[in-house]
Coordinates of N, CA and C in Angstrom, one line a residue:
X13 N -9.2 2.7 -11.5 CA -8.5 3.1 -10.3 C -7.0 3.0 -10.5
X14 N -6.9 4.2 -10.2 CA -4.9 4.0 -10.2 C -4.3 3.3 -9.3
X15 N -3.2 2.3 -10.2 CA -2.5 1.0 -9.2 C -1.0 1.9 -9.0
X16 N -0.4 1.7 -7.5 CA 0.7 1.8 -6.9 C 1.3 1.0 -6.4
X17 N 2.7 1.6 -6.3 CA 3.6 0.6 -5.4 C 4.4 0.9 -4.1
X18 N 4.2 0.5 -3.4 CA 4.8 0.5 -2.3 C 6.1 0.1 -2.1
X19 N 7.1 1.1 -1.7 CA 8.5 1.0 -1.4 C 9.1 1.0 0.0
X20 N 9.7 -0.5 0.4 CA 9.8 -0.4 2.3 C 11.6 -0.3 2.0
X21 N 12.0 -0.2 3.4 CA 13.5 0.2 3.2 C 14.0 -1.2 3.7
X22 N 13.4 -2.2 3.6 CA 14.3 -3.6 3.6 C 14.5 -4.0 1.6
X23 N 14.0 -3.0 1.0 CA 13.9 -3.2 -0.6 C 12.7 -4.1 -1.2
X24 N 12.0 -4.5 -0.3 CA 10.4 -5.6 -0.8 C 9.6 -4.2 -1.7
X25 N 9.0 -4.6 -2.4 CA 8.3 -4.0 -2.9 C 6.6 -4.5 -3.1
X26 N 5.9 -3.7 -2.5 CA 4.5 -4.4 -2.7 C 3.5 -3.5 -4.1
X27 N 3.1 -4.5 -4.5 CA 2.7 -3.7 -6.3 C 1.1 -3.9 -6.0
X28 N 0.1 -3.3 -6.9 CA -1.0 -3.6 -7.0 C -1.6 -2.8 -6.0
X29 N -1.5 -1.8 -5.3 CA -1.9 -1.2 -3.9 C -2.8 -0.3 -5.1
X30 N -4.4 0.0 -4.5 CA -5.2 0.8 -5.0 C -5.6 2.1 -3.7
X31 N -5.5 1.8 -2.7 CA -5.6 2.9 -1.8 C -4.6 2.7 -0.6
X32 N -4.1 3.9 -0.3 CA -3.6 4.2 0.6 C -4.2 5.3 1.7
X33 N -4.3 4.7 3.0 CA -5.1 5.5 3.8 C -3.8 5.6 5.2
X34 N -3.5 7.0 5.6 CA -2.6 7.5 6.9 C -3.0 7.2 8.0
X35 N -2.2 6.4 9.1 CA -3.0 5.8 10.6 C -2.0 6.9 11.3
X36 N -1.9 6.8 12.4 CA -1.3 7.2 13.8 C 0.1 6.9 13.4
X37 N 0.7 5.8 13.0 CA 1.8 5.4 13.3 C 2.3 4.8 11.6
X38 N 1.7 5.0 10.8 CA 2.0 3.8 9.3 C 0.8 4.7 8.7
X39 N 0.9 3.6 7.1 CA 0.3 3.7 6.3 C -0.5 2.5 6.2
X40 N -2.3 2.1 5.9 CA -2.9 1.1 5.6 C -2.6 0.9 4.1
X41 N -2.2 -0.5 3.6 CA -2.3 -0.3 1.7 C -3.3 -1.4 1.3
X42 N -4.5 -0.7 0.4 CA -5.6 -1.8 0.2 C -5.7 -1.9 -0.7
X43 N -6.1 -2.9 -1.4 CA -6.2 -3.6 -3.0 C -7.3 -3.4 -3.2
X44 N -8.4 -3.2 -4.0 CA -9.7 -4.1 -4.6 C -9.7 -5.4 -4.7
X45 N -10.3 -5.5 -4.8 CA -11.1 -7.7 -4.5 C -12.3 -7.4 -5.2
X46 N -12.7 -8.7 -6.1 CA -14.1 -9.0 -6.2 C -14.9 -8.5 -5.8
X47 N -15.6 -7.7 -6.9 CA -17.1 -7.3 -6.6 C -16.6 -5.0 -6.1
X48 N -15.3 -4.8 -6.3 CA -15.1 -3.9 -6.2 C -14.7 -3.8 -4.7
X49 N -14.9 -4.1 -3.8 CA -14.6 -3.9 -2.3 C -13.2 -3.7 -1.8
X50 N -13.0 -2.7 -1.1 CA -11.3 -2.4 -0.3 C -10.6 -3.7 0.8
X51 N -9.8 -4.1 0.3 CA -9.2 -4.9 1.5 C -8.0 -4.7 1.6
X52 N -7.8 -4.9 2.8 CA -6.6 -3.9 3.3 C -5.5 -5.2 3.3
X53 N -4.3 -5.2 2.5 CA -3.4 -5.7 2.5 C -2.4 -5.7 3.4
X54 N -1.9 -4.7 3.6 CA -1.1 -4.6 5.0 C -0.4 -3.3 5.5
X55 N -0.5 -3.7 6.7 CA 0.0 -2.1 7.7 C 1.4 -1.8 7.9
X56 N 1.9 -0.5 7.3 CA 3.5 -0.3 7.4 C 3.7 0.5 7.8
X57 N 4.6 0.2 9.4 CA 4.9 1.7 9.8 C 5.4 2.5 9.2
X58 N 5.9 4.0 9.6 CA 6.7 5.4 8.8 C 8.0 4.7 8.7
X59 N 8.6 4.4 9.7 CA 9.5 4.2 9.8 C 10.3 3.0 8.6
X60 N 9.8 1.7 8.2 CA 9.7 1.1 7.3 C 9.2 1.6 5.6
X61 N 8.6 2.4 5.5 CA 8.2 2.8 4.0 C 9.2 4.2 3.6
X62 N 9.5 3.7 2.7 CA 10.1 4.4 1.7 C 9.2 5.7 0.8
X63 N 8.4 5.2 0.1 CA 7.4 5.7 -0.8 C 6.3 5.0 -1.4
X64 N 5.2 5.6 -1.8 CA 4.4 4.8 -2.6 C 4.1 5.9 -3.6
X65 N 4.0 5.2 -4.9 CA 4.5 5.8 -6.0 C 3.5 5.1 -7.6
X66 N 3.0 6.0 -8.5 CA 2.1 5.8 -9.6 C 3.0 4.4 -9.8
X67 N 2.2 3.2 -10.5 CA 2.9 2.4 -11.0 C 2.7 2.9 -12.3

């Protein structure tokens, strides 16, 4: 599975994102965990993200 990175415009960068799924308002960014399973790391509005991008 291809790992990404997540770019917010405060400059944090979150690495290791395996899926990214589009809500209403933001993007959800989930990792794999143990045993293969999606967990959802954290929810960023549009307005906050920059890009997410091949690591």
């Amino acid at each position: 599975m291809e790992q990404m990175i997540a770019e917010l415009t405060d400059g944090t960068e979150i690495k290791d994102v395996h899926e990214v799924v589009e809500g209403s308002s933001g993007v959800h960014l989930k990792r794999e965990v143990d045993g293969g399973a999606m967990k959802r790391i954290a929810y960023i509005p549009f307005s906050q993200l920059i890009a997410v991008t091949p690591r």
